[in-house]
Amino acid sequence: MSDAELVLRSTRVITPEGTRAAAVAVSAGTITAVLPHDTPVPAAARIEDLGDDVLMPGLVDTHVHVNDPGRTDWEGFWTATRAAAAGGITTLVDMPLNSLPPTTTADHLRVKREVAADKAHMDVGFWGGALPGNVKDLRPLHEAGVFGFKAFLSPSGVDEFPHLDQEQLARSLAEITSFGGLLIVHAEDPHHLAAAPQHGGPRYADFLASRPRDAEDTAIAQLIAQAKRLDARVHVLHLSSSDALPLIAEAKRDGVRITVETCPHYLTLTAEEVPDGASEFKCCPPIREAANQDLLWQALADGTIDCVVTDHSPSTADLKTADFATAWGGISGLQLSLPAVWTAARDRGHGLEDVVRWMSARTAALVGLDDRKGAIAPGRDADFAVLAPDGTFTVDPAGLQHRNRVTAYAGRTLYGVVRSTWLRGERIVADGVFTAPRGRLLTRTP
């Protein structure tokens, strides 16, 4: 404690060993000690007494579509990172598509980094993209520091990011495995999607039928087979089909190197409550029925699903038409992910320690940042969220920080008020007031 520049004190600090009253010492942006609550504080140190508010590690969101450059009218680093900070997120990893150019070459990565450099309110990393024609670009992207590679197994929704067929998947996965990389996959089978009824129009039931569970299940089974054959490391993005859970659990038991995420909207929203024409609820794969949601929660509890991320995928409001077939598919959730998940988790008997594991510790581990992020422990970055877990608020779109204030959570009352967010020992937002951008651009640790 003697060299501490800052001490944050709370009766409820979430650490890897559990929740306890503690004083967290910070020097040069790094946590140096986690000590008993009543430890004397050096005269030179600044103290922040948080009372009974919870001090938790900042969230690490590894699935965010920032869309900058090229589609900055949809979102951008300035607005996305402000929204994330307001929601207790301190690190995000940007997806390679929906920006122009997509992050599919080392040159394109340089463009992305240059755009983000002076706009990010928090630490930002980048995924690369695996396309049918860019196998030669994968190793240079890896060497340039991307955290892994995103691929679609069905059409992505944007022409500049085509999907991989099974032969192309095998080639990309073999190359990525050759240098120890990670492939993250949007797993829906295009043949099952093509065979599903495609009615269009405003009825959510018709949209749900157009994205059947077996499209996910088949694509995940194929991915597992490829990963097993190559001993590759793969990650399933935004799982929504509970029918795939037995396949995933068996693969894990068999030693397949597979991890899985789901998203707040699959855990908190249900198909039965989606109004017709309300395309703010449209995403792919879709929000499914309540019984399906119950099984996703069970899989989170038993470890079949590893983590929870937003899949923040915004667009301009005009693209959210009342026709589910033509409306843009994506849910904006950065600012609300923590309270949305916490509200549902507490109703199901989970604690904030579970939420931290799903949304911070395991996401940090997914991208190899668990030596720096994801826990309140000595040697980690002093990234924190301060949460009033019993406080409530009603979601007003006007209060959101992302560029286009369309949200599926409008009018919902949620538990968990983020009082402040800290990045490397500096408060970056408190009670809606932001500092200037302080984020770093992160690269994969060799």
GROMACS .gro file of C-alpha atoms in nm:
model
  446
    1MET     CA    1   0.000   0.000   0.000
    2SER     CA    2   0.293   0.237   0.064
    3ASP     CA    3   0.331   0.334  -0.303
    4ALA     CA    4  -0.041   0.356  -0.376
    5GLU     CA    5  -0.159   0.657  -0.572
    6LEU     CA    6  -0.528   0.562  -0.545
    7VAL     CA    7  -0.726   0.342  -0.308
    8LEU     CA    8  -1.082   0.232  -0.381
    9ARG     CA    9  -1.263   0.103  -0.074
   10SER     CA   10  -1.593  -0.087  -0.073
   11THR     CA   11  -1.777  -0.326   0.154
   12ARG     CA   12  -1.838  -0.543  -0.153
   13VAL     CA   13  -1.539  -0.606  -0.381
   14ILE     CA   14  -1.565  -0.896  -0.626
   15THR     CA   15  -1.232  -1.078  -0.643
   16PRO     CA   16  -1.136  -1.420  -0.784
   17GLU     CA   17  -1.159  -1.555  -0.427
   18GLY     CA   18  -1.508  -1.418  -0.368
   19THR     CA   19  -1.682  -1.100  -0.258
   20ARG     CA   20  -1.550  -0.925   0.049
   21ALA     CA   21  -1.494  -0.585   0.207
   22ALA     CA   22  -1.160  -0.461   0.077
   23ALA     CA   23  -0.935  -0.172  -0.012
   24VAL     CA   24  -0.789  -0.192  -0.363
   25ALA     CA   25  -0.457  -0.014  -0.410
   26VAL     CA   26  -0.366   0.126  -0.752
   27SER     CA   27  -0.037   0.265  -0.880
   28ALA     CA   28   0.050   0.366  -1.238
   29GLY     CA   29  -0.280   0.224  -1.364
   30THR     CA   30  -0.223  -0.123  -1.218
   31ILE     CA   31  -0.374  -0.296  -0.916
   32THR     CA   32  -0.092  -0.343  -0.665
   33ALA     CA   33  -0.278  -0.495  -0.370
   34VAL     CA   34  -0.620  -0.607  -0.246
   35LEU     CA   35  -0.618  -0.554   0.130
   36PRO     CA   36  -0.857  -0.557   0.424
   37HIS     CA   37  -1.116  -0.281   0.417
   38ASP     CA   38  -0.971  -0.094   0.714
   39THR     CA   39  -0.607  -0.095   0.599
   40PRO     CA   40  -0.454   0.250   0.667
   41VAL     CA   41  -0.419   0.459   0.353
   42PRO     CA   42  -0.097   0.651   0.284
   43ALA     CA   43  -0.132   1.026   0.318
   44ALA     CA   44  -0.028   1.081  -0.044
   45ALA     CA   45  -0.291   0.844  -0.186
   46ARG     CA   46  -0.629   0.956  -0.311
   47ILE     CA   47  -0.911   0.755  -0.158
   48GLU     CA   48  -1.248   0.675  -0.312
   49ASP     CA   49  -1.488   0.535  -0.053
   50LEU     CA   50  -1.764   0.358  -0.244
   51GLY     CA   51  -1.965   0.258   0.062
   52ASP     CA   52  -2.183  -0.044  -0.013
   53ASP     CA   53  -2.173  -0.008  -0.391
   54VAL     CA   54  -2.012  -0.311  -0.556
   55LEU     CA   55  -1.661  -0.275  -0.699
   56MET     CA   56  -1.625  -0.523  -0.981
   57PRO     CA   57  -1.378  -0.570  -1.267
   58GLY     CA   58  -1.468  -0.380  -1.581
   59LEU     CA   59  -1.647  -0.598  -1.834
   60VAL     CA   60  -1.466  -0.731  -2.140
   61ASP     CA   61  -1.700  -0.744  -2.442
   62THR     CA   62  -1.547  -0.951  -2.721
   63HIS     CA   63  -1.832  -0.914  -2.972
   64VAL     CA   64  -1.899  -0.557  -3.084
   65HIS     CA   65  -1.972  -0.417  -3.431
   66VAL     CA   66  -1.838  -0.062  -3.425
   67ASN     CA   67  -1.878  -0.014  -3.804
   68ASP     CA   68  -1.608   0.254  -3.819
   69PRO     CA   69  -1.489   0.360  -4.078
   70GLY     CA   70  -1.731   0.342  -4.366
   71ARG     CA   71  -2.063   0.305  -4.186
   72THR     CA   72  -2.016   0.561  -3.913
   73ASP     CA   73  -2.375   0.675  -3.955
   74TRP     CA   74  -2.458   0.333  -3.803
   75GLU     CA   75  -2.208   0.362  -3.515
   76GLY     CA   76  -1.849   0.471  -3.448
   77PHE     CA   77  -1.567   0.438  -3.198
   78TRP     CA   78  -1.660   0.760  -3.019
   79THR     CA   79  -2.023   0.666  -2.958
   80ALA     CA   80  -1.976   0.291  -2.915
   81THR     CA   81  -1.707   0.328  -2.650
   82ARG     CA   82  -1.907   0.593  -2.463
   83ALA     CA   83  -2.208   0.358  -2.455
   84ALA     CA   84  -1.989   0.072  -2.340
   85ALA     CA   85  -1.827   0.281  -2.066
   86ALA     CA   86  -2.169   0.394  -1.945
   87GLY     CA   87  -2.255   0.025  -1.906
   88GLY     CA   88  -1.946  -0.076  -1.707
   89ILE     CA   89  -1.747  -0.215  -2.001
   90THR     CA   90  -1.378  -0.121  -2.008
   91THR     CA   91  -1.248  -0.338  -2.295
   92LEU     CA   92  -1.410  -0.431  -2.625
   93VAL     CA   93  -1.299  -0.625  -2.930
   94ASP     CA   94  -1.431  -0.495  -3.262
   95MET     CA   95  -1.573  -0.728  -3.524
   96PRO     CA   96  -1.416  -0.720  -3.873
   97LEU     CA   97  -1.733  -0.654  -4.073
   98ASN     CA   98  -1.981  -0.373  -4.127
   99SER     CA   99  -1.692  -0.129  -4.152
  100LEU     CA  100  -1.555  -0.029  -4.491
  101PRO     CA  101  -1.304  -0.168  -4.551
  102PRO     CA  102  -1.359  -0.486  -4.349
  103THR     CA  103  -1.067  -0.602  -4.134
  104THR     CA  104  -0.954  -0.876  -4.373
  105THR     CA  105  -0.597  -0.767  -4.452
  106ALA     CA  106  -0.314  -0.615  -4.249
  107ASP     CA  107  -0.354  -0.293  -4.447
  108HIS     CA  108  -0.723  -0.277  -4.359
  109LEU     CA  109  -0.634  -0.334  -3.993
  110ARG     CA  110  -0.401  -0.034  -4.006
  111VAL     CA  111  -0.686   0.178  -4.140
  112LYS     CA  112  -0.913   0.062  -3.857
  113ARG     CA  113  -0.652   0.132  -3.591
  114GLU     CA  114  -0.583   0.480  -3.726
  115VAL     CA  115  -0.953   0.566  -3.711
  116ALA     CA  116  -0.993   0.431  -3.357
  117ALA     CA  117  -0.677   0.583  -3.211
  118ASP     CA  118  -0.812   0.916  -3.090
  119LYS     CA  119  -1.179   0.822  -3.046
  120ALA     CA  120  -1.179   0.529  -2.803
  121HIS     CA  121  -1.289   0.597  -2.447
  122MET     CA  122  -1.170   0.249  -2.346
  123ASP     CA  123  -0.925  -0.020  -2.451
  124VAL     CA  124  -1.006  -0.167  -2.793
  125GLY     CA  125  -0.882  -0.475  -2.976
  126PHE     CA  126  -0.968  -0.615  -3.318
  127TRP     CA  127  -1.078  -0.939  -3.480
  128GLY     CA  128  -0.966  -1.025  -3.832
  129GLY     CA  129  -1.192  -1.176  -4.096
  130ALA     CA  130  -1.169  -1.512  -4.276
  131LEU     CA  131  -1.316  -1.491  -4.627
  132PRO     CA  132  -1.319  -1.733  -4.921
  133GLY     CA  133  -1.023  -1.558  -5.088
  134ASN     CA  134  -0.800  -1.436  -4.807
  135VAL     CA  135  -0.619  -1.742  -4.665
  136LYS     CA  136  -0.289  -1.572  -4.758
  137ASP     CA  137  -0.384  -1.273  -4.542
  138LEU     CA  138  -0.454  -1.465  -4.222
  139ARG     CA  139  -0.099  -1.507  -4.095
  140PRO     CA  140  -0.007  -1.140  -4.162
  141LEU     CA  141  -0.319  -1.034  -3.971
  142HIS     CA  142  -0.222  -1.265  -3.684
  143GLU     CA  143   0.128  -1.120  -3.677
  144ALA     CA  144  -0.022  -0.769  -3.679
  145GLY     CA  145  -0.200  -0.849  -3.354
  146VAL     CA  146  -0.564  -0.945  -3.421
  147PHE     CA  147  -0.714  -1.164  -3.150
  148GLY     CA  148  -0.853  -1.422  -3.393
  149PHE     CA  149  -1.064  -1.453  -3.705
  150LYS     CA  150  -1.436  -1.423  -3.768
  151ALA     CA  151  -1.610  -1.638  -4.031
  152PHE     CA  152  -1.969  -1.681  -4.141
  153LEU     CA  153  -2.109  -2.015  -4.255
  154SER     CA  154  -2.415  -1.843  -4.407
  155PRO     CA  155  -2.457  -1.502  -4.574
  156SER     CA  156  -2.340  -1.221  -4.348
  157GLY     CA  157  -2.582  -0.953  -4.467
  158VAL     CA  158  -2.311  -0.739  -4.629
  159ASP     CA  159  -2.165  -0.817  -4.973
  160GLU     CA  160  -1.805  -0.733  -4.882
  161PHE     CA  161  -1.790  -1.015  -4.623
  162PRO     CA  162  -1.896  -1.341  -4.797
  163HIS     CA  163  -1.939  -1.666  -4.607
  164LEU     CA  164  -1.727  -1.981  -4.618
  165ASP     CA  165  -1.848  -2.313  -4.752
  166GLN     CA  166  -1.723  -2.630  -4.584
  167GLU     CA  167  -1.419  -2.667  -4.810
  168GLN     CA  168  -1.323  -2.303  -4.760
  169LEU     CA  169  -1.378  -2.340  -4.387
  170ALA     CA  170  -1.137  -2.634  -4.383
  171ARG     CA  171  -0.867  -2.438  -4.566
  172SER     CA  172  -0.901  -2.130  -4.344
  173LEU     CA  173  -0.913  -2.336  -4.027
  174ALA     CA  174  -0.605  -2.536  -4.124
  175GLU     CA  175  -0.410  -2.215  -4.187
  176ILE     CA  176  -0.526  -2.056  -3.860
  177THR     CA  177  -0.437  -2.371  -3.667
  178SER     CA  178  -0.089  -2.373  -3.821
  179PHE     CA  179   0.001  -2.060  -3.625
  180GLY     CA  180  -0.206  -2.133  -3.313
  181GLY     CA  181  -0.489  -1.892  -3.390
  182LEU     CA  182  -0.857  -1.885  -3.297
  183LEU     CA  183  -1.153  -1.902  -3.538
  184ILE     CA  184  -1.482  -1.754  -3.416
  185VAL     CA  185  -1.786  -1.859  -3.616
  186HIS     CA  186  -2.135  -1.742  -3.700
  187ALA     CA  187  -2.279  -2.092  -3.720
  188GLU     CA  188  -2.595  -2.124  -3.928
  189ASP     CA  189  -2.615  -2.366  -4.218
  190PRO     CA  190  -2.717  -2.195  -4.545
  191HIS     CA  191  -2.896  -2.501  -4.682
  192HIS     CA  192  -3.130  -2.523  -4.384
  193LEU     CA  193  -3.194  -2.149  -4.407
  194ALA     CA  194  -3.273  -2.177  -4.779
  195ALA     CA  195  -3.516  -2.462  -4.713
  196ALA     CA  196  -3.701  -2.278  -4.436
  197PRO     CA  197  -4.023  -2.090  -4.513
  198GLN     CA  198  -3.954  -1.730  -4.618
  199HIS     CA  199  -4.279  -1.538  -4.589
  200GLY     CA  200  -4.154  -1.191  -4.505
  201GLY     CA  201  -4.379  -0.933  -4.348
  202PRO     CA  202  -4.430  -0.806  -3.993
  203ARG     CA  203  -4.513  -1.133  -3.808
  204TYR     CA  204  -4.235  -1.236  -3.571
  205ALA     CA  205  -4.351  -1.598  -3.585
  206ASP     CA  206  -4.277  -1.602  -3.960
  207PHE     CA  207  -3.930  -1.460  -3.906
  208LEU     CA  208  -3.857  -1.714  -3.634
  209ALA     CA  209  -3.960  -1.997  -3.868
  210SER     CA  210  -3.721  -1.862  -4.130
  211ARG     CA  211  -3.420  -1.912  -3.896
  212PRO     CA  212  -3.480  -2.265  -3.759
  213ARG     CA  213  -3.280  -2.422  -3.481
  214ASP     CA  214  -3.154  -2.700  -3.707
  215ALA     CA  215  -2.961  -2.440  -3.910
  216GLU     CA  216  -2.755  -2.367  -3.599
  217ASP     CA  217  -2.737  -2.728  -3.489
  218THR     CA  218  -2.607  -2.854  -3.825
  219ALA     CA  219  -2.349  -2.578  -3.862
  220ILE     CA  220  -2.220  -2.636  -3.509
  221ALA     CA  221  -2.195  -3.012  -3.569
  222GLN     CA  222  -1.994  -2.946  -3.886
  223LEU     CA  223  -1.768  -2.701  -3.704
  224ILE     CA  224  -1.706  -2.952  -3.425
  225ALA     CA  225  -1.610  -3.216  -3.682
  226GLN     CA  226  -1.363  -2.982  -3.851
  227ALA     CA  227  -1.214  -2.870  -3.519
  228LYS     CA  228  -1.175  -3.229  -3.402
  229ARG     CA  229  -1.004  -3.337  -3.725
  230LEU     CA  230  -0.754  -3.049  -3.715
  231ASP     CA  231  -0.723  -3.011  -3.336
  232ALA     CA  232  -0.822  -2.651  -3.401
  233ARG     CA  233  -0.938  -2.391  -3.151
  234VAL     CA  234  -1.287  -2.263  -3.237
  235HIS     CA  235  -1.551  -2.046  -3.073
  236VAL     CA  236  -1.925  -2.046  -3.145
  237LEU     CA  237  -2.071  -1.698  -3.162
  238HIS     CA  238  -2.411  -1.590  -3.026
  239LEU     CA  239  -2.560  -1.933  -2.957
  240SER     CA  240  -2.939  -1.920  -2.952
  241SER     CA  241  -3.045  -2.283  -3.014
  242SER     CA  242  -3.060  -2.493  -2.700
  243ASP     CA  243  -3.083  -2.802  -2.921
  244ALA     CA  244  -2.710  -2.765  -2.995
  245LEU     CA  245  -2.612  -2.787  -2.627
  246PRO     CA  246  -2.576  -3.168  -2.610
  247LEU     CA  247  -2.345  -3.158  -2.915
  248ILE     CA  248  -2.131  -2.892  -2.753
  249ALA     CA  249  -2.119  -3.066  -2.415
  250GLU     CA  250  -2.012  -3.393  -2.580
  251ALA     CA  251  -1.745  -3.216  -2.784
  252LYS     CA  252  -1.602  -3.058  -2.470
  253ARG     CA  253  -1.595  -3.396  -2.294
  254ASP     CA  254  -1.412  -3.539  -2.597
  255GLY     CA  255  -1.142  -3.273  -2.572
  256VAL     CA  256  -1.246  -3.062  -2.871
  257ARG     CA  257  -1.109  -2.712  -2.819
  258ILE     CA  258  -1.441  -2.532  -2.843
  259THR     CA  259  -1.585  -2.242  -2.646
  260VAL     CA  260  -1.930  -2.089  -2.675
  261GLU     CA  261  -2.094  -1.754  -2.609
  262THR     CA  262  -2.450  -1.635  -2.585
  263CYS     CA  263  -2.593  -1.284  -2.559
  264PRO     CA  264  -2.808  -1.078  -2.322
  265HIS     CA  265  -3.101  -1.071  -2.564
  266TYR     CA  266  -3.121  -1.452  -2.575
  267LEU     CA  267  -3.111  -1.464  -2.195
  268THR     CA  268  -3.360  -1.184  -2.124
  269LEU     CA  269  -3.603  -1.158  -2.417
  270THR     CA  270  -3.837  -1.426  -2.553
  271ALA     CA  271  -4.013  -1.487  -2.883
  272GLU     CA  272  -4.350  -1.491  -2.712
  273GLU     CA  273  -4.316  -1.124  -2.613
  274VAL     CA  274  -4.188  -0.980  -2.942
  275PRO     CA  275  -4.460  -0.762  -3.099
  276ASP     CA  276  -4.528  -0.800  -3.469
  277GLY     CA  277  -4.345  -0.537  -3.669
  278ALA     CA  278  -4.100  -0.463  -3.384
  279SER     CA  279  -3.777  -0.524  -3.573
  280GLU     CA  280  -3.569  -0.373  -3.294
  281PHE     CA  281  -3.590  -0.734  -3.170
  282LYS     CA  282  -3.456  -0.882  -3.496
  283CYS     CA  283  -3.119  -1.056  -3.483
  284CYS     CA  284  -2.967  -1.362  -3.646
  285PRO     CA  285  -2.986  -1.622  -3.509
  286PRO     CA  286  -3.316  -1.511  -3.358
  287ILE     CA  287  -3.455  -1.466  -3.010
  288ARG     CA  288  -3.630  -1.795  -2.938
  289GLU     CA  289  -3.896  -1.925  -2.701
  290ALA     CA  290  -3.896  -1.908  -2.319
  291ALA     CA  291  -3.836  -2.283  -2.283
  292ASN     CA  292  -3.529  -2.251  -2.503
  293GLN     CA  293  -3.407  -1.962  -2.286
  294ASP     CA  294  -3.436  -2.173  -1.971
  295LEU     CA  295  -3.196  -2.426  -2.121
  296LEU     CA  296  -2.946  -2.156  -2.217
  297TRP     CA  297  -2.938  -2.042  -1.853
  298GLN     CA  298  -2.887  -2.400  -1.740
  299ALA     CA  299  -2.595  -2.434  -1.983
  300LEU     CA  300  -2.439  -2.114  -1.849
  301ALA     CA  301  -2.464  -2.252  -1.498
  302ASP     CA  302  -2.301  -2.585  -1.585
  303GLY     CA  303  -2.030  -2.438  -1.809
  304THR     CA  304  -2.147  -2.567  -2.146
  305ILE     CA  305  -2.180  -2.201  -2.245
  306ASP     CA  306  -1.867  -2.013  -2.144
  307CYS     CA  307  -1.948  -1.644  -2.163
  308VAL     CA  308  -2.194  -1.365  -2.240
  309VAL     CA  309  -2.125  -1.082  -2.488
  310THR     CA  310  -2.344  -0.819  -2.647
  311ASP     CA  311  -2.315  -0.877  -3.022
  312HIS     CA  312  -2.386  -0.503  -3.040
  313SER     CA  313  -2.492  -0.469  -3.406
  314PRO     CA  314  -2.647  -0.127  -3.469
  315SER     CA  315  -2.783   0.040  -3.779
  316THR     CA  316  -2.960   0.359  -3.869
  317ALA     CA  317  -3.322   0.370  -3.755
  318ASP     CA  318  -3.458   0.365  -4.110
  319LEU     CA  319  -3.313   0.016  -4.165
  320LYS     CA  320  -3.528  -0.120  -3.882
  321THR     CA  321  -3.840  -0.150  -4.098
  322ALA     CA  322  -4.158  -0.329  -3.989
  323ASP     CA  323  -4.086  -0.611  -4.237
  324PHE     CA  324  -3.873  -0.869  -4.056
  325ALA     CA  325  -3.743  -1.005  -4.386
  326THR     CA  326  -3.586  -0.677  -4.497
  327ALA     CA  327  -3.509  -0.505  -4.165
  328TRP     CA  328  -3.145  -0.496  -4.054
  329GLY     CA  329  -3.073  -0.782  -3.816
  330GLY     CA  330  -2.894  -0.664  -3.505
  331ILE     CA  331  -2.958  -0.556  -3.146
  332SER     CA  332  -2.785  -0.262  -2.983
  333GLY     CA  333  -2.698  -0.353  -2.627
  334LEU     CA  334  -2.365  -0.214  -2.512
  335GLN     CA  335  -2.491   0.025  -2.248
  336LEU     CA  336  -2.755  -0.212  -2.111
  337SER     CA  337  -2.586  -0.552  -2.118
  338LEU     CA  338  -2.477  -0.559  -1.754
  339PRO     CA  339  -2.810  -0.451  -1.600
  340ALA     CA  340  -3.008  -0.669  -1.843
  341VAL     CA  341  -2.810  -0.981  -1.755
  342TRP     CA  342  -2.799  -0.897  -1.385
  343THR     CA  343  -3.176  -0.844  -1.372
  344ALA     CA  344  -3.241  -1.188  -1.519
  345ALA     CA  345  -2.958  -1.357  -1.329
  346ARG     CA  346  -3.079  -1.242  -0.987
  347ASP     CA  347  -3.430  -1.368  -1.068
  348ARG     CA  348  -3.278  -1.711  -1.138
  349GLY     CA  349  -3.071  -1.725  -0.821
  350HIS     CA  350  -2.732  -1.627  -0.965
  351GLY     CA  351  -2.500  -1.375  -0.803
  352LEU     CA  352  -2.284  -1.096  -0.935
  353GLU     CA  353  -1.982  -1.325  -0.907
  354ASP     CA  354  -2.144  -1.539  -1.179
  355VAL     CA  355  -2.203  -1.234  -1.397
  356VAL     CA  356  -1.839  -1.126  -1.357
  357ARG     CA  357  -1.725  -1.475  -1.455
  358TRP     CA  358  -1.941  -1.478  -1.768
  359MET     CA  359  -1.888  -1.120  -1.882
  360SER     CA  360  -1.536  -1.035  -1.767
  361ALA     CA  361  -1.312  -1.323  -1.656
  362ARG     CA  362  -1.403  -1.570  -1.930
  363THR     CA  363  -1.419  -1.314  -2.208
  364ALA     CA  364  -1.075  -1.186  -2.109
  365ALA     CA  365  -0.948  -1.545  -2.118
  366LEU     CA  366  -1.106  -1.603  -2.460
  367VAL     CA  367  -0.882  -1.340  -2.618
  368GLY     CA  368  -0.576  -1.399  -2.402
  369LEU     CA  369  -0.611  -1.083  -2.194
  370ASP     CA  370  -0.658  -1.264  -1.863
  371ASP     CA  371  -0.311  -1.159  -1.750
  372ARG     CA  372  -0.427  -0.794  -1.767
  373LYS     CA  373  -0.806  -0.783  -1.760
  374GLY     CA  374  -1.106  -0.959  -1.609
  375ALA     CA  375  -1.026  -0.964  -1.235
  376ILE     CA  376  -0.954  -0.745  -0.935
  377ALA     CA  377  -0.615  -0.889  -0.847
  378PRO     CA  378  -0.259  -0.761  -0.815
  379GLY     CA  379  -0.090  -0.708  -1.150
  380ARG     CA  380  -0.414  -0.655  -1.346
  381ASP     CA  381  -0.515  -0.328  -1.506
  382ALA     CA  382  -0.712  -0.111  -1.266
  383ASP     CA  383  -1.030  -0.138  -1.474
  384PHE     CA  384  -1.345  -0.123  -1.264
  385ALA     CA  385  -1.720  -0.084  -1.274
  386VAL     CA  386  -1.896   0.053  -0.966
  387LEU     CA  387  -2.248  -0.090  -0.948
  388ALA     CA  388  -2.549  -0.027  -0.727
  389PRO     CA  389  -2.696  -0.377  -0.774
  390ASP     CA  390  -3.028  -0.307  -0.603
  391GLY     CA  391  -3.085   0.024  -0.781
  392THR     CA  392  -3.334   0.025  -1.067
  393PHE     CA  393  -3.401   0.238  -1.372
  394THR     CA  394  -3.641   0.233  -1.664
  395VAL     CA  395  -3.478   0.228  -2.006
  396ASP     CA  396  -3.533   0.553  -2.195
  397PRO     CA  397  -3.378   0.545  -2.545
  398ALA     CA  398  -3.301   0.917  -2.515
  399GLY     CA  399  -3.050   0.835  -2.242
  400LEU     CA  400  -2.845   0.594  -2.452
  401GLN     CA  401  -2.501   0.686  -2.581
  402HIS     CA  402  -2.483   0.476  -2.897
  403ARG     CA  403  -2.536   0.669  -3.219
  404ASN     CA  404  -2.880   0.537  -3.318
  405ARG     CA  405  -3.099   0.507  -3.012
  406VAL     CA  406  -3.302   0.205  -3.114
  407THR     CA  407  -3.331  -0.057  -2.841
  408ALA     CA  408  -3.526  -0.374  -2.770
  409TYR     CA  409  -3.512  -0.285  -2.400
  410ALA     CA  410  -3.712   0.040  -2.421
  411GLY     CA  411  -3.950   0.080  -2.128
  412ARG     CA  412  -3.805  -0.210  -1.928
  413THR     CA  413  -3.717  -0.164  -1.565
  414LEU     CA  414  -3.374  -0.312  -1.492
  415TYR     CA  415  -3.169  -0.372  -1.181
  416GLY     CA  416  -2.811  -0.251  -1.159
  417VAL     CA  417  -2.716   0.116  -1.186
  418VAL     CA  418  -2.359   0.176  -1.305
  419ARG     CA  419  -2.233   0.460  -1.085
  420SER     CA  420  -1.893   0.496  -1.249
  421THR     CA  421  -1.644   0.319  -1.474
  422TRP     CA  422  -1.265   0.329  -1.434
  423LEU     CA  423  -0.990   0.257  -1.687
  424ARG     CA  424  -0.640   0.192  -1.553
  425GLY     CA  425  -0.716   0.387  -1.238
  426GLU     CA  426  -0.882   0.685  -1.409
  427ARG     CA  427  -1.256   0.745  -1.382
  428ILE     CA  428  -1.382   0.767  -1.742
  429VAL     CA  429  -1.752   0.816  -1.669
  430ALA     CA  430  -1.951   0.896  -1.356
  431ASP     CA  431  -2.323   0.978  -1.344
  432GLY     CA  432  -2.329   1.037  -1.718
  433VAL     CA  433  -2.027   1.270  -1.731
  434PHE     CA  434  -1.740   1.148  -1.951
  435THR     CA  435  -1.372   1.231  -1.962
  436ALA     CA  436  -1.181   1.272  -2.288
  437PRO     CA  437  -1.095   0.946  -2.470
  438ARG     CA  438  -0.832   0.748  -2.276
  439GLY     CA  439  -0.839   0.411  -2.449
  440ARG     CA  440  -0.546   0.209  -2.579
  441LEU     CA  441  -0.540  -0.005  -2.892
  442LEU     CA  442  -0.471  -0.361  -2.784
  443THR     CA  443  -0.291  -0.636  -2.971
  444ARG     CA  444  -0.280  -1.007  -2.909
  445THR     CA  445  -0.003  -1.108  -2.670
  446PRO     CA  446   0.250  -1.324  -2.861
   0.00000   0.00000   0.00000
